[in-house]
PDB file of C-alpha atoms and ligand atoms in Angstrom:
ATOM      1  CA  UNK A   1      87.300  90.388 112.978  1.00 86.00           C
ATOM      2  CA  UNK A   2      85.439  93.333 111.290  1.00 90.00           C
ATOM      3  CA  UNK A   3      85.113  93.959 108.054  1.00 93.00           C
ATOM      4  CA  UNK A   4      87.603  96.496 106.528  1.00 97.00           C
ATOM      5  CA  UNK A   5      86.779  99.518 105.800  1.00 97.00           C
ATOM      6  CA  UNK A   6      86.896 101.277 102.180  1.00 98.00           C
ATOM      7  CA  UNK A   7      88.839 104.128 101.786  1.00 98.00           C
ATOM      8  CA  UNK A   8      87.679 104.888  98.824  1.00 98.00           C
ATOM      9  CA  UNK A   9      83.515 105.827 100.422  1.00 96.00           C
ATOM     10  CA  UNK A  10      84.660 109.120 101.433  1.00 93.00           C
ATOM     11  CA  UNK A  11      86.827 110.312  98.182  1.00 97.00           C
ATOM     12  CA  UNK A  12      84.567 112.044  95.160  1.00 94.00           C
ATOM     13  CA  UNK A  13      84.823 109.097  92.796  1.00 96.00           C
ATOM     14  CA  UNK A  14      82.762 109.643  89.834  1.00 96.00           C
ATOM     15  CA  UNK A  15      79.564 107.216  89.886  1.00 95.00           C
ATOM     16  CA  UNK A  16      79.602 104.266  87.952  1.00 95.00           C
ATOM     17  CA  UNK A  17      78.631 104.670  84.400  1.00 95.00           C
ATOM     18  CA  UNK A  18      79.917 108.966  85.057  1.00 96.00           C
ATOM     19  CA  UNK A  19      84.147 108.363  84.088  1.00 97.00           C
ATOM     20  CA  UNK A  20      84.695 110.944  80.911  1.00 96.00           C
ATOM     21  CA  UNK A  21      85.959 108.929  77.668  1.00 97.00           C
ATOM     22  CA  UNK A  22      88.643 110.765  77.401  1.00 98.00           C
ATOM     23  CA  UNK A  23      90.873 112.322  80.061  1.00 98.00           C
ATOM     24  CA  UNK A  24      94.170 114.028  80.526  1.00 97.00           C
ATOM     25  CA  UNK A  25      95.357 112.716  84.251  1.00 98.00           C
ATOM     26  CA  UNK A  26      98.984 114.076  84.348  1.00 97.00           C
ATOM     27  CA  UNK A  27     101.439 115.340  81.695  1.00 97.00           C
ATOM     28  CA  UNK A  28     102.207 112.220  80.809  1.00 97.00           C
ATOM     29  CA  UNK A  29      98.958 110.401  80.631  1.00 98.00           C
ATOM     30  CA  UNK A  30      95.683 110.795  78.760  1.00 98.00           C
ATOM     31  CA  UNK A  31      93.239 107.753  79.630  1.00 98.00           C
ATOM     32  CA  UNK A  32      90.939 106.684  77.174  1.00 98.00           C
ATOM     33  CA  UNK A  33      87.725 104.451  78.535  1.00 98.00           C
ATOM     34  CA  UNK A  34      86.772 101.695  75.990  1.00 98.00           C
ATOM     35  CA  UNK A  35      83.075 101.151  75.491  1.00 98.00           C
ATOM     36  CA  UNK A  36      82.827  97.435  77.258  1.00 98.00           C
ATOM     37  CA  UNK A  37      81.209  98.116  80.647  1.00 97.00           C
ATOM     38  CA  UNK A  38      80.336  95.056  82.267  1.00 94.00           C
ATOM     39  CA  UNK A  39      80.052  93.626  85.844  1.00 88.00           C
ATOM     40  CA  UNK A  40      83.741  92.542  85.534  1.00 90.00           C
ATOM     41  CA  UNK A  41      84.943  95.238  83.562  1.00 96.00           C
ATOM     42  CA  UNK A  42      82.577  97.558  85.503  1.00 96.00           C
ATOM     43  CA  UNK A  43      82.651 101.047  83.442  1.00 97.00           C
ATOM     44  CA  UNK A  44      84.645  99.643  80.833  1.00 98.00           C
ATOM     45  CA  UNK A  45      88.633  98.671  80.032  1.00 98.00           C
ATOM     46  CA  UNK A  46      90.838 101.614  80.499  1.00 98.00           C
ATOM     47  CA  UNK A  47      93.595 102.216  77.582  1.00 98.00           C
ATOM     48  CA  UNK A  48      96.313 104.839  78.529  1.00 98.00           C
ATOM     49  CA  UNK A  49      98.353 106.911  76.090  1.00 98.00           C
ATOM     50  CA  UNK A  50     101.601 107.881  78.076  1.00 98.00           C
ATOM     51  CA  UNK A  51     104.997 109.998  76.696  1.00 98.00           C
ATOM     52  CA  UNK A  52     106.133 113.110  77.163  1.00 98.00           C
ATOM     53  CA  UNK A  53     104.270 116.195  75.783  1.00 96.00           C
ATOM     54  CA  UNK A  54     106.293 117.228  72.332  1.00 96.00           C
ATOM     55  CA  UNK A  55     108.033 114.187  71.916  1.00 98.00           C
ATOM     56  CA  UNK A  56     106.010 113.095  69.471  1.00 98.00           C
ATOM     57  CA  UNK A  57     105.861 109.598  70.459  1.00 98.00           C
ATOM     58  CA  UNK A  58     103.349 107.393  73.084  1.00 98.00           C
ATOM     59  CA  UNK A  59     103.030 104.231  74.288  1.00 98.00           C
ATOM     60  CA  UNK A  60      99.604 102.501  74.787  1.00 98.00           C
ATOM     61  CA  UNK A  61      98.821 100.827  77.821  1.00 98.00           C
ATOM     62  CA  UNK A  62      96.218  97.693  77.790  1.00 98.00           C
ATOM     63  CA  UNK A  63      94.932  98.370  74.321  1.00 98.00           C
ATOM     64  CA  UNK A  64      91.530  96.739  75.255  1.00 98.00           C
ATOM     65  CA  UNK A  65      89.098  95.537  72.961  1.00 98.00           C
ATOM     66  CA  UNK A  66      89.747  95.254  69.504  1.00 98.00           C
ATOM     67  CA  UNK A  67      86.861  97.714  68.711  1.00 98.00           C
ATOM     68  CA  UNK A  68      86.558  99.944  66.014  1.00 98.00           C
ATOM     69  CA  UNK A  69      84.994 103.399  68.497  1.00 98.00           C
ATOM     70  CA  UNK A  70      87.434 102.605  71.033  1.00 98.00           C
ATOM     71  CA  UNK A  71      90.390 102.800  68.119  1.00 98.00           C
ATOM     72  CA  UNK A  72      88.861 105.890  66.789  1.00 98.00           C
ATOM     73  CA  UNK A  73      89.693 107.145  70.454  1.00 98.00           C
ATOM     74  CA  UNK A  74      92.797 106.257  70.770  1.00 98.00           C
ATOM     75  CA  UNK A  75      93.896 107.638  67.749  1.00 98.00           C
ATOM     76  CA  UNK A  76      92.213 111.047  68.712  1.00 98.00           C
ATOM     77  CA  UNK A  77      94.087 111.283  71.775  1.00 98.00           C
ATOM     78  CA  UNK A  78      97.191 110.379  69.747  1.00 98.00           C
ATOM     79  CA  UNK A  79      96.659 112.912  67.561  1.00 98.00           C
ATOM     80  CA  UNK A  80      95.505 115.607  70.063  1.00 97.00           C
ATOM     81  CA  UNK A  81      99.636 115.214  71.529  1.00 96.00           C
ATOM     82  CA  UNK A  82     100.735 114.716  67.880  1.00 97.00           C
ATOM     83  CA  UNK A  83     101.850 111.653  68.863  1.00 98.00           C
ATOM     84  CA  UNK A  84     102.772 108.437  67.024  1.00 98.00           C
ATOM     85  CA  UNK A  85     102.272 104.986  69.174  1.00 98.00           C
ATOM     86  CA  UNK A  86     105.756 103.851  69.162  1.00 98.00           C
ATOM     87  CA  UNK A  87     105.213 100.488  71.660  1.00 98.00           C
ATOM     88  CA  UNK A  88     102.438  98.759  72.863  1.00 98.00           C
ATOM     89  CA  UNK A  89     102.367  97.348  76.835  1.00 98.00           C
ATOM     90  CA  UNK A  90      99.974  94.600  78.226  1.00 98.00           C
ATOM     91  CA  UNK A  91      99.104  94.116  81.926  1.00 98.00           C
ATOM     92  CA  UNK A  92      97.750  90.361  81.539  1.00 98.00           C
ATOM     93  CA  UNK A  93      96.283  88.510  79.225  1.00 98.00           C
ATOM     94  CA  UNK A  94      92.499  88.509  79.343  1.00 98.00           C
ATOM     95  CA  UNK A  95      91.071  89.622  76.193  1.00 98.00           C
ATOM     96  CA  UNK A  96      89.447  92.748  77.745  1.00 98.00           C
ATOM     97  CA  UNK A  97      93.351  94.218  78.179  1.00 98.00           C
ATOM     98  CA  UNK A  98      95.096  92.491  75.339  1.00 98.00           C
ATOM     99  CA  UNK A  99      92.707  91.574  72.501  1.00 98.00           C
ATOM    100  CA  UNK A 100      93.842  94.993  70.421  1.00 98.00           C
ATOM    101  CA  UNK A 101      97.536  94.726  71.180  1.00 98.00           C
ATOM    102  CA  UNK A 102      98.328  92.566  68.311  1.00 98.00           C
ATOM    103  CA  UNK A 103      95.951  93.989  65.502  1.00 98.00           C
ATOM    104  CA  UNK A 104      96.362  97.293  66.850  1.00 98.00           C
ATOM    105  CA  UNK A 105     100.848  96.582  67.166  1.00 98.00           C
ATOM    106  CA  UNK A 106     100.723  96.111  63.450  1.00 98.00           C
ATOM    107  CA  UNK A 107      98.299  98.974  62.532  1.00 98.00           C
ATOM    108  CA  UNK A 108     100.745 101.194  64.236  1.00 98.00           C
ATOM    109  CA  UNK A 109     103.843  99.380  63.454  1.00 98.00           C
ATOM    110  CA  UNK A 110     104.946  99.298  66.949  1.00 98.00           C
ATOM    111  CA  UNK A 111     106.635  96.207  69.008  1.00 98.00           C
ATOM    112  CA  UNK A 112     103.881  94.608  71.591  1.00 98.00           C
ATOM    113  CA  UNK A 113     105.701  94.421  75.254  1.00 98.00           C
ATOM    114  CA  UNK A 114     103.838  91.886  78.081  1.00 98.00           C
ATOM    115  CA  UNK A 115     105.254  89.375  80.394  1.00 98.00           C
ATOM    116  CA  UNK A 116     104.530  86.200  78.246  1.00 98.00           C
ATOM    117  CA  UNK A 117     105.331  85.352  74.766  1.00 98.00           C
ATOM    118  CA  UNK A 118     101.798  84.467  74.146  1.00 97.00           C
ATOM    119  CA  UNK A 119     100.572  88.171  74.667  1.00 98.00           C
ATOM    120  CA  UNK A 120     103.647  89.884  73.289  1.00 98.00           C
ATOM    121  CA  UNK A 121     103.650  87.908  70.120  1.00 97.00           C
ATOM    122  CA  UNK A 122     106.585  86.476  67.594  1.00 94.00           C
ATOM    123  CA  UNK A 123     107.854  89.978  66.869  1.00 93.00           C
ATOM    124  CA  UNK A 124     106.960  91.587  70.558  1.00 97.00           C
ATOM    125  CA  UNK A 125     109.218  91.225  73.513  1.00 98.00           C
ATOM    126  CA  UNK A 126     108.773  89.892  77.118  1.00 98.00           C
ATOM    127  CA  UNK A 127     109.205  91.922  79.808  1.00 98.00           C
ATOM    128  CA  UNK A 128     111.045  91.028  83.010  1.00 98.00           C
ATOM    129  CA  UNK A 129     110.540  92.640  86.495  1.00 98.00           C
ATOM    130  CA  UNK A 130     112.864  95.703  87.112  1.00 98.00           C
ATOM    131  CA  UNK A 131     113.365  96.610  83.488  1.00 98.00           C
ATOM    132  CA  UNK A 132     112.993 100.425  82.723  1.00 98.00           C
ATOM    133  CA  UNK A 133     111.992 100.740  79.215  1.00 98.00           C
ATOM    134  CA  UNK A 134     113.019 104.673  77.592  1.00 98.00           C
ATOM    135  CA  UNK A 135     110.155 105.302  75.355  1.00 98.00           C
ATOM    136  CA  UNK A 136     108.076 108.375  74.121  1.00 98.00           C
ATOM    137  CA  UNK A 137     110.692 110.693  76.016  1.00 98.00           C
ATOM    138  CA  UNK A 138     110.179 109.081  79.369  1.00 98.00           C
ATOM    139  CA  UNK A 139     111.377 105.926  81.214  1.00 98.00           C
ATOM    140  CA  UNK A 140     108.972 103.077  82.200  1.00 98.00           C
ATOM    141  CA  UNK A 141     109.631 100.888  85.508  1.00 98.00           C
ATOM    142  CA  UNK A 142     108.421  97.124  84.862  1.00 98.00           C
ATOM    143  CA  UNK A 143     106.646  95.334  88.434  1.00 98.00           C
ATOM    144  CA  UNK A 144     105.966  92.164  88.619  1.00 98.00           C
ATOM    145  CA  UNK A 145     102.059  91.791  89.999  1.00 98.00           C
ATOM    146  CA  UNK A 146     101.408  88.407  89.604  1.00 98.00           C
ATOM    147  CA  UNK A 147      98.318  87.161  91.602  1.00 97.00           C
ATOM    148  CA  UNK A 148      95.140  88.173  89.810  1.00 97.00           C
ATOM    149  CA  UNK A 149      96.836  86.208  86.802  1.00 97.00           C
ATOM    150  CA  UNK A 150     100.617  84.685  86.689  1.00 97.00           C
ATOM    151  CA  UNK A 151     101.838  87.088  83.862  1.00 98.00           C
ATOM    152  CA  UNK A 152     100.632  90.244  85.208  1.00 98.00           C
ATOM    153  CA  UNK A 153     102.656  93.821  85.053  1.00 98.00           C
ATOM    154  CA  UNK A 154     102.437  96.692  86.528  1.00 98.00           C
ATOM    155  CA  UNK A 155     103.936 100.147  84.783  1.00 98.00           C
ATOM    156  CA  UNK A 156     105.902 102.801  87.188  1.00 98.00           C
ATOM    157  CA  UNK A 157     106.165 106.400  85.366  1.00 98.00           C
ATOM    158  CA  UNK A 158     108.348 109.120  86.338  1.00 98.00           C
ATOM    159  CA  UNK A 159     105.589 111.089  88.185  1.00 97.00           C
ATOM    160  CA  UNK A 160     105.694 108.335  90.823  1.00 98.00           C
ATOM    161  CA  UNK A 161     101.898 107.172  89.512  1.00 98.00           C
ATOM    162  CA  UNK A 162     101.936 103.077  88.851  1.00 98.00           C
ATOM    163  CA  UNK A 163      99.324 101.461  86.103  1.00 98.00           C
ATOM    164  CA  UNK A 164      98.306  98.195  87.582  1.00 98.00           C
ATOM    165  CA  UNK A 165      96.510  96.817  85.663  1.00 98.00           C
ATOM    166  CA  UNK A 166      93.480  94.618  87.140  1.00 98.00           C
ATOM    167  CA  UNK A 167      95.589  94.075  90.156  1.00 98.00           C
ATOM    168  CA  UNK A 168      93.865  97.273  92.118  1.00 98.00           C
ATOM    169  CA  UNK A 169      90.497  98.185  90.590  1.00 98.00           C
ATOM    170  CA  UNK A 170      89.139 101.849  91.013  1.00 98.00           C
ATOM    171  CA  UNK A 171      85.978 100.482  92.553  1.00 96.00           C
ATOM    172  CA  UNK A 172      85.177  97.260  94.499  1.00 94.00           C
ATOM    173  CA  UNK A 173      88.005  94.718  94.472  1.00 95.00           C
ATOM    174  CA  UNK A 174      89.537  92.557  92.283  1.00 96.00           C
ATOM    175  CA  UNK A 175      89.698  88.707  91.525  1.00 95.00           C
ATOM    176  CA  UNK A 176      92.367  86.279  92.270  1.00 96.00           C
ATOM    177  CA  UNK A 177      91.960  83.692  89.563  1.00 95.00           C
ATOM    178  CA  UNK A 178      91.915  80.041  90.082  1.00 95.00           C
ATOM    179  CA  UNK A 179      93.751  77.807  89.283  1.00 93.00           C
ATOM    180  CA  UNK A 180      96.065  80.452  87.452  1.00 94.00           C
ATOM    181  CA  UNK A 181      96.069  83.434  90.026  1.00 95.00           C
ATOM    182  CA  UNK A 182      97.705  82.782  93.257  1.00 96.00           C
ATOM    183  CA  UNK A 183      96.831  84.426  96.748  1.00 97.00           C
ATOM    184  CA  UNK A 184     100.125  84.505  98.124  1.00 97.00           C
ATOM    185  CA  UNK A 185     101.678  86.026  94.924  1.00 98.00           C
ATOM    186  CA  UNK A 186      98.862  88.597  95.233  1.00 98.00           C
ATOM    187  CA  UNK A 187      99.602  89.370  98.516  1.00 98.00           C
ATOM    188  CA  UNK A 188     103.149  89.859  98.006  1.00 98.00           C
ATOM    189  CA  UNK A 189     102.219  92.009  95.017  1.00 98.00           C
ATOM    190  CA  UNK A 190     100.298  94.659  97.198  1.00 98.00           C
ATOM    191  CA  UNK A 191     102.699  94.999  98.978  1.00 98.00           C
ATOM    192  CA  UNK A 192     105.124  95.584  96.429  1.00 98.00           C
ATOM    193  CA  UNK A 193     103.295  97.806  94.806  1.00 98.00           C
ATOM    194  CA  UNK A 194     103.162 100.012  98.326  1.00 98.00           C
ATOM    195  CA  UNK A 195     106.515  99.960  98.562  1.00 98.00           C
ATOM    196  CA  UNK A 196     106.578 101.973  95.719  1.00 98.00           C
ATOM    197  CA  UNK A 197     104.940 104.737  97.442  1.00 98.00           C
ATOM    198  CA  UNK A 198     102.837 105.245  94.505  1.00 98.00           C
ATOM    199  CA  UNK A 199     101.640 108.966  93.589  1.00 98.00           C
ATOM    200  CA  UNK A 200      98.508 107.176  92.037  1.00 98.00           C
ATOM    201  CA  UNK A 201      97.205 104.072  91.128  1.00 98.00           C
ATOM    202  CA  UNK A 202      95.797 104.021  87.552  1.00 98.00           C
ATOM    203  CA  UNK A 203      93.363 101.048  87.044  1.00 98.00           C
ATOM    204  CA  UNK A 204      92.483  98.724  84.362  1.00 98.00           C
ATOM    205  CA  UNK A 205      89.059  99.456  85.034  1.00 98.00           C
ATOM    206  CA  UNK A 206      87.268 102.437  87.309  1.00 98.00           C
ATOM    207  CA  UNK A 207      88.333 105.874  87.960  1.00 98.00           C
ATOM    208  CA  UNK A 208      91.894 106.435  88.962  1.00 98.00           C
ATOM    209  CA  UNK A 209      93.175 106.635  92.757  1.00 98.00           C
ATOM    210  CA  UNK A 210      94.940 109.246  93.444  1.00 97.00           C
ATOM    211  CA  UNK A 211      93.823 110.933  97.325  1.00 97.00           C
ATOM    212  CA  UNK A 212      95.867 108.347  98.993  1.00 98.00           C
ATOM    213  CA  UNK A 213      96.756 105.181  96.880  1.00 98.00           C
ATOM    214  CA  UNK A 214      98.611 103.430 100.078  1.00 98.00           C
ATOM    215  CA  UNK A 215      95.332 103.309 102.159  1.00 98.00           C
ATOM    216  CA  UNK A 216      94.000 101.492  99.067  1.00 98.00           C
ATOM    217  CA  UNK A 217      96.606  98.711  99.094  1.00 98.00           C
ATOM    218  CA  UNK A 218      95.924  98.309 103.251  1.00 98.00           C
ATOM    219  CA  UNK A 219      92.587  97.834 102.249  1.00 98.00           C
ATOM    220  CA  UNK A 220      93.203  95.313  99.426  1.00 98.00           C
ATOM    221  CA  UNK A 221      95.532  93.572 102.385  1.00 98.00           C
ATOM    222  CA  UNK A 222      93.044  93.436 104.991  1.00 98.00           C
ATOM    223  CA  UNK A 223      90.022  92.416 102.662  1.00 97.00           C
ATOM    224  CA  UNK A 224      91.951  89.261 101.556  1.00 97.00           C
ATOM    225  CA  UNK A 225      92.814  88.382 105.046  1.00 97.00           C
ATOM    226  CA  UNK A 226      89.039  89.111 105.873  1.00 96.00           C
ATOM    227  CA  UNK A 227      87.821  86.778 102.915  1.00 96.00           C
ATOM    228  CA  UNK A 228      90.013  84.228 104.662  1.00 97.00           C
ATOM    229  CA  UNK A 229      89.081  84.667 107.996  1.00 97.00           C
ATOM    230  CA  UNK A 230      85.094  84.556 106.848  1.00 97.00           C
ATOM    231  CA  UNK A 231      86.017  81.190 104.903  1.00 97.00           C
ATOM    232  CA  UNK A 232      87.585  79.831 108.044  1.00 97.00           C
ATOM    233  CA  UNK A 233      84.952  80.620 109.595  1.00 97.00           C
ATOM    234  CA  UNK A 234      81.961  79.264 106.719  1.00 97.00           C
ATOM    235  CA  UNK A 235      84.061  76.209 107.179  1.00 96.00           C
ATOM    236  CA  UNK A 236      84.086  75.688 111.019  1.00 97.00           C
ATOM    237  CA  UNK A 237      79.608  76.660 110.789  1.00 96.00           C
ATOM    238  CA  UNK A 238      79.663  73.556 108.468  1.00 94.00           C
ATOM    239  CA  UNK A 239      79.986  74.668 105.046  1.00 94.00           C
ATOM    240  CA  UNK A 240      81.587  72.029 102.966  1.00 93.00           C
ATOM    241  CA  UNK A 241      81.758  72.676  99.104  1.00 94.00           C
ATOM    242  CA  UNK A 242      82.761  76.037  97.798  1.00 95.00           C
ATOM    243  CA  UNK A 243      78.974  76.419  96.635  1.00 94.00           C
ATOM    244  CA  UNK A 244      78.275  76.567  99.975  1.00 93.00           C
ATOM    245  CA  UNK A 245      81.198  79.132 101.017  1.00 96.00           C
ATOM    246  CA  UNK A 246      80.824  81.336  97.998  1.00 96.00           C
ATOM    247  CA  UNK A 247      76.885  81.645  99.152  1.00 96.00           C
ATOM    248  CA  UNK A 248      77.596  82.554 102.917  1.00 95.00           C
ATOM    249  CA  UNK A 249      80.465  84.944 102.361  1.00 95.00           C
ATOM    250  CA  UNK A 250      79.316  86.638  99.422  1.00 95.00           C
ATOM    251  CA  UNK A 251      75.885  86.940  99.831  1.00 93.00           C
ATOM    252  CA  UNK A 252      75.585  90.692  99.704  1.00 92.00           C
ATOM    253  CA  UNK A 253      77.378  90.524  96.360  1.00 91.00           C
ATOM    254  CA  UNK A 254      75.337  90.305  93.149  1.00 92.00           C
ATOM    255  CA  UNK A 255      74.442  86.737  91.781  1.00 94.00           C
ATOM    256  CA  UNK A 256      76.598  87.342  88.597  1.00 93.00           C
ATOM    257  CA  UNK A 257      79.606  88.154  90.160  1.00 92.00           C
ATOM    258  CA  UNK A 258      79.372  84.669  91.700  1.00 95.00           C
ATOM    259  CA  UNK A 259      81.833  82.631  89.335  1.00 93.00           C
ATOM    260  CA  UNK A 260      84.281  85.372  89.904  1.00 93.00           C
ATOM    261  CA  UNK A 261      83.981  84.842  93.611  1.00 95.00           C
ATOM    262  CA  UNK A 262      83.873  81.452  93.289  1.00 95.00           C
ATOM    263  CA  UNK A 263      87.677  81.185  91.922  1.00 94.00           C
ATOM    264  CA  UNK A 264      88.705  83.990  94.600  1.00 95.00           C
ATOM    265  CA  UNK A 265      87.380  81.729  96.953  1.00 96.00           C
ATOM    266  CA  UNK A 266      89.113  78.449  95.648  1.00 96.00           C
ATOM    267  CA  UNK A 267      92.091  80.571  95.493  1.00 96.00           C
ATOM    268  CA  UNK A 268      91.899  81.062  99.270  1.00 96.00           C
ATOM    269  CA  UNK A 269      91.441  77.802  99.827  1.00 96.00           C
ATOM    270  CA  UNK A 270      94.313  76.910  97.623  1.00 95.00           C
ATOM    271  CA  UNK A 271      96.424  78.691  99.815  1.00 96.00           C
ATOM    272  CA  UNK A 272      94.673  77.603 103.090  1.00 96.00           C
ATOM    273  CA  UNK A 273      95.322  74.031 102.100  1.00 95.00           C
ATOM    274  CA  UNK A 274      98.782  74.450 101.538  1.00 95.00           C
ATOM    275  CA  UNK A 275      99.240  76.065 104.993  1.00 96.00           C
ATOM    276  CA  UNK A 276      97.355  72.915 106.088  1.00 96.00           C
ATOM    277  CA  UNK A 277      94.353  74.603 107.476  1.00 97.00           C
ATOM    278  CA  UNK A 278      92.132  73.265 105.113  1.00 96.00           C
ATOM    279  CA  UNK A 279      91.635  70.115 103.507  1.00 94.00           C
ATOM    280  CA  UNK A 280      89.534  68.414 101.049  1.00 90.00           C
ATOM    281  CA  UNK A 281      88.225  68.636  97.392  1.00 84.00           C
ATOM    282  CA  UNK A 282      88.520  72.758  96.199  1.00 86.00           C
ATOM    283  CA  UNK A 283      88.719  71.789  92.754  1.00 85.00           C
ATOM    284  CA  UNK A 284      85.441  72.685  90.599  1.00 86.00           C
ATOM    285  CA  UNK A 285      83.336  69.335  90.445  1.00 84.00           C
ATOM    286  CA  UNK A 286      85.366  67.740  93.245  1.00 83.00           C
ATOM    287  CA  UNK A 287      83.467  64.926  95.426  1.00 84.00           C
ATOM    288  CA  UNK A 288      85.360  64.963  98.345  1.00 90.00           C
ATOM    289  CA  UNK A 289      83.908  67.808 100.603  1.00 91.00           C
ATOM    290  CA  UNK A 290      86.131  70.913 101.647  1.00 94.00           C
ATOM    291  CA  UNK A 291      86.475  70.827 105.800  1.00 94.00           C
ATOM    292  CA  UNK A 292      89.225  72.569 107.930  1.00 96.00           C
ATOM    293  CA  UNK A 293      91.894  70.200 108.599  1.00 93.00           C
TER     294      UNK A 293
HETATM  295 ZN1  LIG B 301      90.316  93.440  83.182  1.00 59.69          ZN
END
């Protein structure tokens, strides 16, 4: 088995560390790029301000950091559409999508919307898969994308473009947590997501897909089942600990992206296991040594 390849090296992506802070992407959509570029966040979180123009109304999308130049942003792009935040909608929960959506909820007096209570908050509301939410003069599908996390949304607009959140990233490729994300949920999640027959994929972090967002999710697929097939075969070269796996199949991958790898990997093997193709300890700090079964 070969190693899949990218799409995405033959579309003019702007280079890392080159996405504008502020961009109008459709109509309904202005993105706004917080300033928290990182390894995992790579050129920082991306916030989205979506209604339709003259309705004087917008929801935010992933709020991001609670930072005071990143609100400042926001609230220019609000104003540039004359538009008042009227809801606020969360992806997942990890603090570099959803630390502003409370502080930022009551600064703007509008209801926080995300797929757990914990997120959404004691005046918010949880969202359910298939719910289409009217607001700002447009309607908002709700898809359920759990895999990189257990709560995580995805947002269908009208145009046919879908924010996902950190499920599809615009560069590279994203993490299935462990023990909370779940490869088979992931997988199913792709392809959910391309049966939408998205117009564009709008990502939590890196530029936004738009040439041909379906050969993005058959890459996503086939990467995961290459990241197995390369663990299957770590395993059957005599790798035993996910130290060992983590080294072998991700050894053209920076050092510091290692942890993140590291739960992908136990991930895989979380599902490998229960297919009983693996056995053994996958857990961090487990002494029993991880062998194929
Ligand atoms: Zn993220």
């Amino acid at each position: 088995m070969d190693a899949p390849a990218d799409p995405r090296a033959g579309w003019a992506l702007p280079a890392p560390g080159r996405m504008p802070r502020t961009v109008d992407l459709e109509p309904l959509v202005v993105r706004v790029l917080a300033p928290n570029p990182s390894g995992m966040t790579l050129d920082g979180t991306n916030t989205y301000v979506v209604g339709a123009p003259g309705s004087g109304q917008a929801v935010l999308v992933d709020p991001g950091p609670d930072d005071a130049a990143h609100l400042a942003a926001v609230e220019a792009a609000l104003a540039s559409r004359d538009a008042r935040c009227v809801a606020v909608l969360v992806t997942h929960h990890h603090g570099d999508h959803a630390e502003a959506a409370l502080p930022w909820g009551e600064r703007f007096g509008a209801p926080v919307a995300a797929g757990t209570a914990a997120v959404a908050g004691p005046r918010g509301r949880v969202l359910d898969h298939g719910e289409r939410l009217a607001l700002a003069g447009t309607t908002i599908g709700v898809v359920a994308t759990p895999g990189h996390t257990g709560d995580h949304l995805a947002f269908r607009l009208e145009s046919g473009a879908v924010l996902v959140g950190d499920h599809v990233l615009g560069r590279g490729t994203s993490v299935v947590t462990h023990p909370e994300g779940d490869v088979v949920a992931y997988l199913e999640s792709l392809r959910r997501v391309h049966d939408l027959g998205p117009s564009a994929l709008y990502c939590g972090h890196g530029p936004e897909l738009t040439e041909d967002p379906g050969a993005v999710l058959d890459y996503y697929l086939a990467h995961r089942a290459y990241r197995e097939h390369q663990l299957l075969t770590a395993l059957a070269a005599g790798a035993a600990s996910v130290e060992d796996l983590v080294a072998t199949v991700y050894a053209e991958v920076p050092r510091s992206l290692w942890p993140a790898a590291a739960q992908s990997t136990r991930a895989t093997l979380a599902k490998l296991r229960a297919e009983g193709r693996v056995q053994g300890g996958i857990e961090p700090g487990a002494a029993e040594p991880v062998r194929l079964a």
